[in-house]
XYZ file of C-alpha atoms in Angstrom:
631
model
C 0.000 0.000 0.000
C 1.328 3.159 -1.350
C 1.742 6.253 1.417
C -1.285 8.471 0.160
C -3.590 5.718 0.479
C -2.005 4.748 3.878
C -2.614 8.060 4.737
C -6.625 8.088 3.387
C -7.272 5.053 5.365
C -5.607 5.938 8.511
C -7.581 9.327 8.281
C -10.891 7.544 6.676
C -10.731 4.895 9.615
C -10.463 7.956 12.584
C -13.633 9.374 10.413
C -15.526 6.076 10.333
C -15.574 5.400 14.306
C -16.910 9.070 14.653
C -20.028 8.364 12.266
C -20.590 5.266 14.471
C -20.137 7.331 18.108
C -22.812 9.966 15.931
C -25.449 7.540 15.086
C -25.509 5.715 17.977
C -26.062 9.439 19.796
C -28.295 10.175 16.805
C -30.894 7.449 17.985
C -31.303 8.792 20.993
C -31.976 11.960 20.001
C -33.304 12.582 16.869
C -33.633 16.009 16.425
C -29.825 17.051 17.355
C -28.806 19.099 13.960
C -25.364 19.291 14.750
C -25.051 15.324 15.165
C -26.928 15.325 11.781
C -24.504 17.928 10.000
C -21.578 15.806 11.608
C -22.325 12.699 9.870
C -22.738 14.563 6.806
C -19.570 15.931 6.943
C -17.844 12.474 7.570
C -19.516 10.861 4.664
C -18.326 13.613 2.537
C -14.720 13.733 3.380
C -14.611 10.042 3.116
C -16.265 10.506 -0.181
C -13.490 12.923 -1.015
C -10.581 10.558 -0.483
C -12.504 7.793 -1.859
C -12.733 9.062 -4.904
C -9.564 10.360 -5.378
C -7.838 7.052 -4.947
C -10.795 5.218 -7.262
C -12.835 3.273 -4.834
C -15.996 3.318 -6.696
C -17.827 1.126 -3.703
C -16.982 2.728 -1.260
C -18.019 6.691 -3.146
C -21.409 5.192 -4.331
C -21.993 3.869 -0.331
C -20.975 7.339 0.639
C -22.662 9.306 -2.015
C -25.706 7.555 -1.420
C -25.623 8.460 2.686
C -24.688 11.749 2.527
C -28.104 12.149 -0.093
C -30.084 10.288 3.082
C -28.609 12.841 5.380
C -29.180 15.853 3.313
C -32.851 14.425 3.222
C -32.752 14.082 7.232
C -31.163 17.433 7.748
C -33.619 19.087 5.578
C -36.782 17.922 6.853
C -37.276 15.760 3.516
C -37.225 12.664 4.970
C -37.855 11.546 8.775
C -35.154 10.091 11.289
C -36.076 7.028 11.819
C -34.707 3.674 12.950
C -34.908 2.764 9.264
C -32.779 5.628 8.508
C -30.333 5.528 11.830
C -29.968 1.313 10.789
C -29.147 2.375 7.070
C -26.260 4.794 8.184
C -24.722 2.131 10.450
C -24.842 -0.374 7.558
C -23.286 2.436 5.242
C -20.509 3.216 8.273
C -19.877 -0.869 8.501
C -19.173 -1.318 4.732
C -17.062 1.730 4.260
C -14.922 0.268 7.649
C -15.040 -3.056 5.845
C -13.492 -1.980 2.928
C -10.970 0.158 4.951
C -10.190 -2.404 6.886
C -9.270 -5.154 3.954
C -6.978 -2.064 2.566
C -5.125 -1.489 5.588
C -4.787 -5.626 5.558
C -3.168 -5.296 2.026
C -6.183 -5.550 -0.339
C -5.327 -3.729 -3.483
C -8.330 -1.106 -4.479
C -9.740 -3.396 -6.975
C -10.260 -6.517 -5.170
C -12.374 -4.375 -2.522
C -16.064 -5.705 -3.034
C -18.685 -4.073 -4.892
C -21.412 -2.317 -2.875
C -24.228 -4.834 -2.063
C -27.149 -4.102 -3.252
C -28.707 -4.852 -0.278
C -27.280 -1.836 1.083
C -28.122 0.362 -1.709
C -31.822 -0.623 -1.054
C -32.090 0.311 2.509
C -30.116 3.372 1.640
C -33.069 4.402 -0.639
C -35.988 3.024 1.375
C -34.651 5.547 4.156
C -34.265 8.454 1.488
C -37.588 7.976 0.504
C -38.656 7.739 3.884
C -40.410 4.545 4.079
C -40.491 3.080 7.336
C -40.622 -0.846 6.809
C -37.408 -2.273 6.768
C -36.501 -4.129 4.094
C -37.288 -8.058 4.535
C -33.434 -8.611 4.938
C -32.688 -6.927 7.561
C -35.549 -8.612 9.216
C -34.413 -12.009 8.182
C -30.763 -11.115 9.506
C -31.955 -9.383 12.938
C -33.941 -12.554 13.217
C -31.612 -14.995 12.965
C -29.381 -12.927 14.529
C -31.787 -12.544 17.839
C -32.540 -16.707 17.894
C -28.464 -17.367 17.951
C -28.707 -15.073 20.841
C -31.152 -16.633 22.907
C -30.913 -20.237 21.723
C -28.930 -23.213 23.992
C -26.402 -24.202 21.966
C -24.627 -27.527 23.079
C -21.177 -28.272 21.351
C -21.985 -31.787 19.432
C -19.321 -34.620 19.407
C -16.906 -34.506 16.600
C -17.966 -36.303 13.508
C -15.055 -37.040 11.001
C -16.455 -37.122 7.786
C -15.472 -39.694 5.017
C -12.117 -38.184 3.644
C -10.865 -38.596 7.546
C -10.919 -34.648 8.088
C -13.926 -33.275 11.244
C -14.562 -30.514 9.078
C -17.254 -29.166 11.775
C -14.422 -28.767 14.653
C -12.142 -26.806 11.920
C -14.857 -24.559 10.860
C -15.365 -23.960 14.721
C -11.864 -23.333 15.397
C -11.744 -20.488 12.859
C -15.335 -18.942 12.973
C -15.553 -16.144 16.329
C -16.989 -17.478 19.045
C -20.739 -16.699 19.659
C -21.338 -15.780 16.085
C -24.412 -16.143 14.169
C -23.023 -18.632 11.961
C -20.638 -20.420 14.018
C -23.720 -21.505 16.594
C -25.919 -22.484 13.729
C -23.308 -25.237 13.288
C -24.425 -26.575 16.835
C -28.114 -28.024 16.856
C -30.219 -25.851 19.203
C -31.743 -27.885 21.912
C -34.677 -25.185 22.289
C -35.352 -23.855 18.866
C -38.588 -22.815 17.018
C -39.270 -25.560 14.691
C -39.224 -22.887 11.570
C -35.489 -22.427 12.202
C -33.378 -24.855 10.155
C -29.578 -24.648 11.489
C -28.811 -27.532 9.986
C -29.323 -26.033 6.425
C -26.935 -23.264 7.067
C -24.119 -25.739 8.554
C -24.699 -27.804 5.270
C -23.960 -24.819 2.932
C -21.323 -23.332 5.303
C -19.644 -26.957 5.690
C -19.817 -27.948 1.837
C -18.340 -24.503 1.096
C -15.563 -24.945 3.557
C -14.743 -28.736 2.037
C -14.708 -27.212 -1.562
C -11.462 -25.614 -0.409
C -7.735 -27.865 -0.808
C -7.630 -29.388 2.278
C -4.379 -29.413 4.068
C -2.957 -32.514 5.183
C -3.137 -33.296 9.178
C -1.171 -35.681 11.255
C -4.253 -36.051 13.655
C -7.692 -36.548 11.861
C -9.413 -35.236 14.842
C -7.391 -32.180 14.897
C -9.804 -29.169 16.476
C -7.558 -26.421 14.272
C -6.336 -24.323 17.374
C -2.367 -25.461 17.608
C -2.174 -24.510 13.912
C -3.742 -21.141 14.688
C -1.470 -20.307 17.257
C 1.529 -21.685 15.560
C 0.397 -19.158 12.496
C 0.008 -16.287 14.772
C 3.499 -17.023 16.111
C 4.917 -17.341 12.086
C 3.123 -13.809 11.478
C 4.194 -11.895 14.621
C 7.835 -13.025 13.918
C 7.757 -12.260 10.023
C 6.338 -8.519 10.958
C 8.715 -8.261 13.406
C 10.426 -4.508 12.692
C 13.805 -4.059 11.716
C 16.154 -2.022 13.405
C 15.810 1.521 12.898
C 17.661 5.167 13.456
C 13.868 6.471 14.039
C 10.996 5.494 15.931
C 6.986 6.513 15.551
C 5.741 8.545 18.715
C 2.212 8.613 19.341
C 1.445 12.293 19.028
C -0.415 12.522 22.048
C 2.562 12.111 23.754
C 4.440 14.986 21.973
C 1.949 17.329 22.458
C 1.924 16.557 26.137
C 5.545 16.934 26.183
C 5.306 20.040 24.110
C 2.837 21.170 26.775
C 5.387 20.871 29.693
C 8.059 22.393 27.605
C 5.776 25.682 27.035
C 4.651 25.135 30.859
C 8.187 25.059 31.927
C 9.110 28.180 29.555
C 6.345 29.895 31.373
C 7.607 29.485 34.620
C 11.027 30.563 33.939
C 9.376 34.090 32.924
C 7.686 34.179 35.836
C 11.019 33.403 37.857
C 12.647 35.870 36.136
C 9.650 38.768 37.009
C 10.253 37.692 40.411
C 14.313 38.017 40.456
C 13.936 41.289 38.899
C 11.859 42.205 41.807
C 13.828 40.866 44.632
C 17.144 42.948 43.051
C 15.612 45.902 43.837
C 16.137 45.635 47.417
C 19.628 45.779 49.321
C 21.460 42.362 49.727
C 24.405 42.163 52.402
C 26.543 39.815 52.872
C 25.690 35.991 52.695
C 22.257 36.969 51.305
C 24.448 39.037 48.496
C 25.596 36.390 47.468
C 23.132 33.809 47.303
C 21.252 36.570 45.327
C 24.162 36.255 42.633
C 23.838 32.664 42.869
C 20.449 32.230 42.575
C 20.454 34.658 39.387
C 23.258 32.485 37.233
C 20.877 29.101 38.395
C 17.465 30.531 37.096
C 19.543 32.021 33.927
C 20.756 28.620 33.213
C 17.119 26.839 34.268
C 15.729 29.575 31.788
C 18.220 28.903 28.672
C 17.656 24.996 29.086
C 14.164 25.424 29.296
C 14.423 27.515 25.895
C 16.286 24.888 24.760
C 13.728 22.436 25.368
C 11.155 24.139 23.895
C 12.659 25.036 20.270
C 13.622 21.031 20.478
C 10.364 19.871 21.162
C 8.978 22.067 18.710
C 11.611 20.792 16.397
C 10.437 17.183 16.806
C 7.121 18.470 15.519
C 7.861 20.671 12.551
C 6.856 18.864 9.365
C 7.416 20.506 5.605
C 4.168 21.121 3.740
C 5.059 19.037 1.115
C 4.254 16.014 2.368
C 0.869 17.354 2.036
C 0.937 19.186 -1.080
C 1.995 15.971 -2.790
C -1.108 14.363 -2.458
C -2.804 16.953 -4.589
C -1.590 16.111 -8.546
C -3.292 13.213 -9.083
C -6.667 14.622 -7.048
C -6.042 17.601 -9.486
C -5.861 15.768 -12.632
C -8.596 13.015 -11.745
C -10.901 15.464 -11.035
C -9.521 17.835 -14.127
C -10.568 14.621 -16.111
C -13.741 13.683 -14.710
C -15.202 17.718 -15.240
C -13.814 17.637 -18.947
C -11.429 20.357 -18.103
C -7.846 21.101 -18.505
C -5.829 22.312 -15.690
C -2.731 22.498 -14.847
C -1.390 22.645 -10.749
C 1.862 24.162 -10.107
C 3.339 24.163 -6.844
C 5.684 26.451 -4.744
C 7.131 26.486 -0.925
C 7.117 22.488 -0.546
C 9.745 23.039 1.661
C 8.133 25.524 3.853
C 7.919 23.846 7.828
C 4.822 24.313 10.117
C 3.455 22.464 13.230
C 2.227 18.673 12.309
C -0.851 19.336 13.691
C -1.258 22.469 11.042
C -0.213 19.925 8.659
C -2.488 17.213 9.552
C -5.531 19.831 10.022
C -5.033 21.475 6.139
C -6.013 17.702 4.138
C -9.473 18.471 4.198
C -9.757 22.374 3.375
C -6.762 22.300 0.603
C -9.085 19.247 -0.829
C -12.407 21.080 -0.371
C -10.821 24.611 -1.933
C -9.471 22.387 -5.295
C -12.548 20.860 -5.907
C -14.364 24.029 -5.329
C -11.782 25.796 -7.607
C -12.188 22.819 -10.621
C -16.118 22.891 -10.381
C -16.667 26.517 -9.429
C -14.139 28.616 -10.736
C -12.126 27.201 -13.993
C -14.219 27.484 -16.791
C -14.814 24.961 -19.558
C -12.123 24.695 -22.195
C -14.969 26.126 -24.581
C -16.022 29.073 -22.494
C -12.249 29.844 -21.933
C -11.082 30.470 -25.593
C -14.678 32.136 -26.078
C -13.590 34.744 -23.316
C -10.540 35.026 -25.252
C -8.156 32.800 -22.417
C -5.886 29.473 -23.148
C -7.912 26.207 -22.812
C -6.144 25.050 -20.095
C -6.296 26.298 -16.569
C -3.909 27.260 -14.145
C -4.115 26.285 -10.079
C -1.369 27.468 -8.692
C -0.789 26.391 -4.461
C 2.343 27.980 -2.545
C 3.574 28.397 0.778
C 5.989 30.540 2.616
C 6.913 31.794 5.940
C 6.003 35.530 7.154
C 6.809 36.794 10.700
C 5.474 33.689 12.884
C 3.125 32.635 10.398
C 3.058 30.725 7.007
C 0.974 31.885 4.273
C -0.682 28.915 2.206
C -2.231 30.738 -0.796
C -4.847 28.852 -3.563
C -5.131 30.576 -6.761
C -7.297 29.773 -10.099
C -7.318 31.777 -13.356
C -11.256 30.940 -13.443
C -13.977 32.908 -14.179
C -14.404 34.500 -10.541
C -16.511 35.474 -8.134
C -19.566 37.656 -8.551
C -20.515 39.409 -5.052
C -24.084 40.558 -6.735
C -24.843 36.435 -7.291
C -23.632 35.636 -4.108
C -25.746 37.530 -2.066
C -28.816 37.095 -3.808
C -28.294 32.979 -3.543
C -28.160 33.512 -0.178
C -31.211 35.607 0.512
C -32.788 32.859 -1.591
C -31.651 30.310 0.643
C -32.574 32.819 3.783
C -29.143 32.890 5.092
C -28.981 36.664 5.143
C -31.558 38.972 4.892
C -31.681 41.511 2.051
C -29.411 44.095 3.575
C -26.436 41.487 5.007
C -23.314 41.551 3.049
C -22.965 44.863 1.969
C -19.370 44.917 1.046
C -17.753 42.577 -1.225
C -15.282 41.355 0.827
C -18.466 40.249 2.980
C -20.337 38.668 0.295
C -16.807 36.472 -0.646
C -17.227 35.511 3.425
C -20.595 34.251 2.317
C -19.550 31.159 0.964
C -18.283 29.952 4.329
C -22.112 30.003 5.638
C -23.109 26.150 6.093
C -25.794 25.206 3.539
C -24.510 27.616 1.203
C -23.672 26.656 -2.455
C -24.298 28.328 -6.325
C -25.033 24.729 -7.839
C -28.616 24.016 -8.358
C -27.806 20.410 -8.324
C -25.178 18.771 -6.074
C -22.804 16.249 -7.551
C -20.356 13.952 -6.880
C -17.721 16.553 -6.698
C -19.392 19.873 -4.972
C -22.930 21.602 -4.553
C -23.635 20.493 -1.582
C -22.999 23.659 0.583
C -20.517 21.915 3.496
C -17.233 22.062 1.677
C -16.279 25.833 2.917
C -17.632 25.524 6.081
C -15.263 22.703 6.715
C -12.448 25.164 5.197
C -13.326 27.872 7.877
C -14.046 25.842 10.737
C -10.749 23.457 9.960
C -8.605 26.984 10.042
C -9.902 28.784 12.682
C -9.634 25.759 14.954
C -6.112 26.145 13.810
C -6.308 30.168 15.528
C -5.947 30.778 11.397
C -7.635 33.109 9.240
C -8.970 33.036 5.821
C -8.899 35.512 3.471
C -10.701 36.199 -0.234
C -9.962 38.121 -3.055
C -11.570 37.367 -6.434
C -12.215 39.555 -9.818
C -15.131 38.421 -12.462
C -13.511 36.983 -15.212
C -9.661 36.854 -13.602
C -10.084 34.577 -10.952
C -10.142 34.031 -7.269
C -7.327 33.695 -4.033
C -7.773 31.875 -1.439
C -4.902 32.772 1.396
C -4.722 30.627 4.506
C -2.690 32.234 7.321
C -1.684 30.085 10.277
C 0.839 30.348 13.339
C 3.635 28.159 12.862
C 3.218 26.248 15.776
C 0.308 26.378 17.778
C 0.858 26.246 22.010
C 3.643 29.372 21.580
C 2.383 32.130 20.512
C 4.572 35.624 19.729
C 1.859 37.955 21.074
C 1.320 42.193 22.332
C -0.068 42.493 25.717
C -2.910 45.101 25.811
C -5.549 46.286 28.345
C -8.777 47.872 27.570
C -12.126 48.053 30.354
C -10.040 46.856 32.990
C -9.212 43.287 30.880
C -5.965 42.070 30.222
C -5.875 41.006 26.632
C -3.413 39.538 24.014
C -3.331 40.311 20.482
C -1.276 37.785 17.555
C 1.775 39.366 17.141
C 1.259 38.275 12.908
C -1.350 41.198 12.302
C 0.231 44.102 14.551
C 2.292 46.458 12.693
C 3.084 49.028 14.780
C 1.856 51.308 18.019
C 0.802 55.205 17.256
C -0.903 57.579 19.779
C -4.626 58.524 19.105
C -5.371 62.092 19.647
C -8.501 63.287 21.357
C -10.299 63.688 18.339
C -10.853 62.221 14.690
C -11.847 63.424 11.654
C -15.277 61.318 10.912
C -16.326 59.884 7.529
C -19.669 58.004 6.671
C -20.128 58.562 10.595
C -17.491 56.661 11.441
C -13.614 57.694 12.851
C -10.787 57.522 10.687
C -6.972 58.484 11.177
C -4.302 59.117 8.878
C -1.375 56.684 9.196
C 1.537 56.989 6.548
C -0.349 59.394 4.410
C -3.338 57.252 4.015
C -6.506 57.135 6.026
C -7.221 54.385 8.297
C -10.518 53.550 10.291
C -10.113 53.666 14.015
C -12.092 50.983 16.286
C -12.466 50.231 19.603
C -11.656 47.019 20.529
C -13.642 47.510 23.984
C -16.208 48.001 21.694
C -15.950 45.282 19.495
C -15.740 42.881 22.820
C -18.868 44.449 24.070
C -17.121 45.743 27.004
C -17.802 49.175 29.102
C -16.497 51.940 27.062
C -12.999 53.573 28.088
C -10.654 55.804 27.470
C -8.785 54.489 24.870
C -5.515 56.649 23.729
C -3.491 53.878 22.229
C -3.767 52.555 18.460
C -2.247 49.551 16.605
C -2.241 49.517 13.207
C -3.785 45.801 12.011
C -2.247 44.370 9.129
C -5.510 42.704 7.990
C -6.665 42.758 4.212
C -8.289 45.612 4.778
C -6.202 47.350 7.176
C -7.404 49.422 10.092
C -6.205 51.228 13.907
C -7.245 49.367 16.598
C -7.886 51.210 19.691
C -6.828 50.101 22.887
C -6.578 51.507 26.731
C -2.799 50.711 26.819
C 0.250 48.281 25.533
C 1.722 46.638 28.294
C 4.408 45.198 26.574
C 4.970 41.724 24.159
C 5.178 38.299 25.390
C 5.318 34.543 24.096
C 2.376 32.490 25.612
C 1.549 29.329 25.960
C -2.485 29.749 24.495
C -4.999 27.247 26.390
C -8.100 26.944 23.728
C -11.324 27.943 24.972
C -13.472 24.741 25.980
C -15.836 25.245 28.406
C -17.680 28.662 26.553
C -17.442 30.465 23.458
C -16.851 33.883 23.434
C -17.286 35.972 20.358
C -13.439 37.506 19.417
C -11.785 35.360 22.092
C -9.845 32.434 20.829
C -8.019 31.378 24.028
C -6.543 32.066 27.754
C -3.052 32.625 28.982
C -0.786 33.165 32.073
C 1.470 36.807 32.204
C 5.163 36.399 33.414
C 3.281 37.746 36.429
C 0.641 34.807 36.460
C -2.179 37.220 35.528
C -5.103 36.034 33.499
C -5.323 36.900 29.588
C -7.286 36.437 27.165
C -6.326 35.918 23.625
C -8.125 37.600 20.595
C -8.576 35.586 17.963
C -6.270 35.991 14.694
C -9.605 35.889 12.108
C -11.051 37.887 14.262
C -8.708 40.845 13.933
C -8.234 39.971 10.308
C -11.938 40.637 9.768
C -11.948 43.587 11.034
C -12.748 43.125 14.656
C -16.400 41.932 13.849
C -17.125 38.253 13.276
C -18.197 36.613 10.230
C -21.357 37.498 7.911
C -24.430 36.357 10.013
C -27.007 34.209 9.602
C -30.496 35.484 9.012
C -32.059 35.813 12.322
């Protein structure tokens, strides 16, 4: 198994158990939309992948379920047990199929989708709410294994010498359906014939070479372990200059690195302190002593750190490599030419960045093949090549790395996008006044320009994976896009995620932090501003900036607020604050517990003070959150 697909199943497998954990809390409650728009989501990444490494079976299981769930999420068709039992079929065949890859399967011995499957699939699209006679059959036989006395008959060596019942024992699980059909049931209904199953199961078994056997009443189980001992020993793993870490652990060592960084500032706060009294004598000098041992505990611990973080940094090409083939599969499929070009392989961020940016990047080149690169036809008619360009790069800037997706399509139209969206009553019919805000609309869940979906887009969840994916990340996304010149897409990201480079700020009485990646510099507001359209505005370097509060913005108590910093956001601005108090790297906790609009995080001063950290979208926005739903 090549490394991309390693990588789909390993990814498609995490995926998989979710949708199970999600149906199983979808039958008990019914009505949750979020469980609902969770399994959707699963179904359509695993789609994704699927179908960029050609597994038909396991795309037509997925297409199929994520229609069912677009029914249940719509109101189209009920959830019912039908529906929640048709899932957890879909869920089982698409683990099934992962799971012979991951054993060495090659894609095309993987079996085709049954059809039973695609029948319940449909029954619970079309919301009928008898289950299929199948399922009934299987629960039924399923539920008089369960309850029936089996006893274990005497073996019986048939007439070639070989007790094919005690092999087929030794090799089937225990307690299975088919394995305890095998016994006779002392208590069952008459109806139930056991013995026909054995018969089939038994004749099957003796159609296969048989192996030769010293004993003739050999029950199969020294064999089986002697094979599990031949297997163990053959995967046995050679000697190597590297080893795999489970990533938990790194992060929780990265954790205690940043933890132990921390404390060293604070040590040093207090030492600085301490020296500004008088020392005599002995004290004097364990003073100077205990100032060279917290200088040395605070370089090691640096050390530490920029190792540990070292351990994690992975290049982006390891992802970016994946995305050639996806490009020209997809190219191929649409009847398009394109051509992907890519820059900054070499470019390092955090794993978990890494790991996080599969989905979007995919999501954002299928949206860019579908959406934005026109036909060959309709490009030389609009007087362009026939083939398309995609380009992808990355780079480092400051303490962040800029991943930037760009087509040579035909663009976005702001005037379209926010009248699909009134249409679907995501906004009403004053939201999204501004381009840039109608761009942000296609980040809304549910939103999409296609009248129909397909197997590639149209669906309205790809986006809304993109946003949520990088703002989990403490990212921010940003949109530019001209009608008949194309659209860019640029992802900006911290390097590494628990440090963060940050300016300490206080406004109402709160000690905040602001992403040292959008702050410029510090200028002094004056008491008054010159106002346009009602609002303030400030000339900075000859041209005029708008000035907001970031009390405001919070919805905290208005202040006195004297102190600007000039946001390097696409549309830059001054942000006006109470007071800097200085910069500081912190290790960022993520918000769990509550959600707070503009706050991404909390962190601990040098001085052990509280502080929360504004969110990098956020302040690339503009200080306001993200177009709005229609109330």
């Amino acid at each position: 198994m090549d490394d991309m697909l390693k990588d789909f199943v390993v990814e498609a497998m995490d995926l998989a158990v979710n949708v199970e954990e999600h149906l199983l809390r979808l039958e008990r409650d019914p009505n949750n939309k979020e469980t609902l728009n969770a399994v959707f989501r699963s179904f359509h990444t695993i789609k994704g992948g699927a179908g960029f490494m050609n597994l038909t079976a396991m795309v037509a299981a997925c297409h199929l379920t994520e229609n069912l769930f677009d029914a249940l999420r719509n109101g189209a068709a009920p959830v019912t047990p039908l529906a929640i039992e048709a899932a957890l079929q879909a869920s089982g065949f698409v683990a099934d199929q992962l799971t012979d890859l991951s054993n060495g399967a090659a894609p095309e011995q993987l079996a085709s989708m049954p059809d039973s499957l695609e029948r319940i699939l449909v029954d619970a699209i079309e919301g009928n709410v008898a289950a299929p006679a199948a399922v009934v059959a299987i629960a039924t036989i399923a539920a008089i294994a369960a309850i029936a006395p089996v006893a274990v008959p005497a073996s019986t060596i048939g007439a070639d010498g070989l007790d094919w019942d005690a092999m087929y024992r030794a090799v089937m699980p225990a307690g299975s359906a088919t394995a305890a059909a095998l016994a006779p049931a002392t208590s069952a209904p008459a109806t139930v014939a056991p013995a026909t199953v054995a018969a089939a199961t038994v004749a099957a078994v003796a159609a296969a070479p048989a192996p030769a056997f010293a004993n003739n009443a050999w029950d199969g189980t020294d064999r089986r372990e002697e094979k599990v001992q031949e297997f163990r020993a053959a995967s046995a793993p050679a000697k190597e200059d590297s080893i795999r870490v489970d990533a938990v652990k790194l992060d929780a060592l990265l954790e205690v690195a940043g933890e132990s960084v921390q404390a060293a500032n604070q040590a040093s706060v207090l030492l600085e302190r301490l020296l500004q009294f008088k020392f005599d004598g002995p004290a004097a000098s364990l003073m100077a002593t205990l100032t060279e041992t917290l200088e040395r505990a605070s370089r090691y611990s640096a050390e530490l750190q920029r190792a540990t973080l070292a351990t994690r940094m992975q290049p982006v090409g390891r992802l970016f490599q994946k995305f050639p083939r996806l490009v020209r599969e997809l190219a191929k499929d649409l009847g398009k030419e394109v051509e992907l070009t890519i820059e900054g392989a070499e470019t390092e961020v955090d794993r978990v960045v890494v790991d996080s940016l599969y989905d979007p990047l995919v999501h954002m080149l299928r949206n860019a093949l579908d959406h934005g690169v026109e036909s060959p036809e309709e490009r030389l008619a609009g007087g362009k090549p026939a083939k398309a360009y995609i380009s992808l790069k990355a780079w480092q800037e400051a303490n962040s790395v800029m991943i930037v997706l760009q087509d040579d399509g035909k663009g976005m139209d702001p005037v379209a996008l926010r009248k699909k969206a009134v249409e679907k009553g995501l906004i009403n019919e004053n939201g999204a006044a501004s381009d840039e805000e109608a761009y942000q609309l296609v980040f809304l869940p549910g939103f999409s320009t296609k009248e129909l979906a397909t197997s590639v887009s149209g669906r309205g969840v790809g986006m809304d994976v993109v946003k949520t994916a990088v703002e989990k990340n403490r990212g921010a996304i940003h949109i530019e896009s001209s009608l008949g010149h194309g659209t860019k897409f640029a992802i900006r990201l911290p390097i590494e995620l628990s440090i963060v480079p940050t300016m300490l700020v206080s406004t109402s009485g709160a000690a905040l932090a602001l992403p040292m990646a959008v702050v410029q510099r510090v200028v002094e507001l004056p008491e008054t501003f010159m106002m346009v359209g009602g609002a303030p505005v400030l000339k900075d370097q000859g041209r005029p900036l708008p000035v907001r509060s970031l009390a405001g913005a919070l919805g905290y108590e208005a202040c006195s607020e004297r102190v600007g910093i000039v946001v390097a956001a696409p549309q830059p601005y001054i942000l006006a604050v109470a007071a800097v108090d200085g910069t500081a790297d912190l290790v960022i906790k993520p918000m769990t517990a509550i959600t707070v609009d503009g706050i991404t995080g909390t962190a601990r001063s040098a001085e052990g003070e509280l502080v929360l950290v504004v969110g990098l979208s956020f302040l690339m926005d503009g200080c306001r959150s993200s177009v709005r739903l229609a109330a």
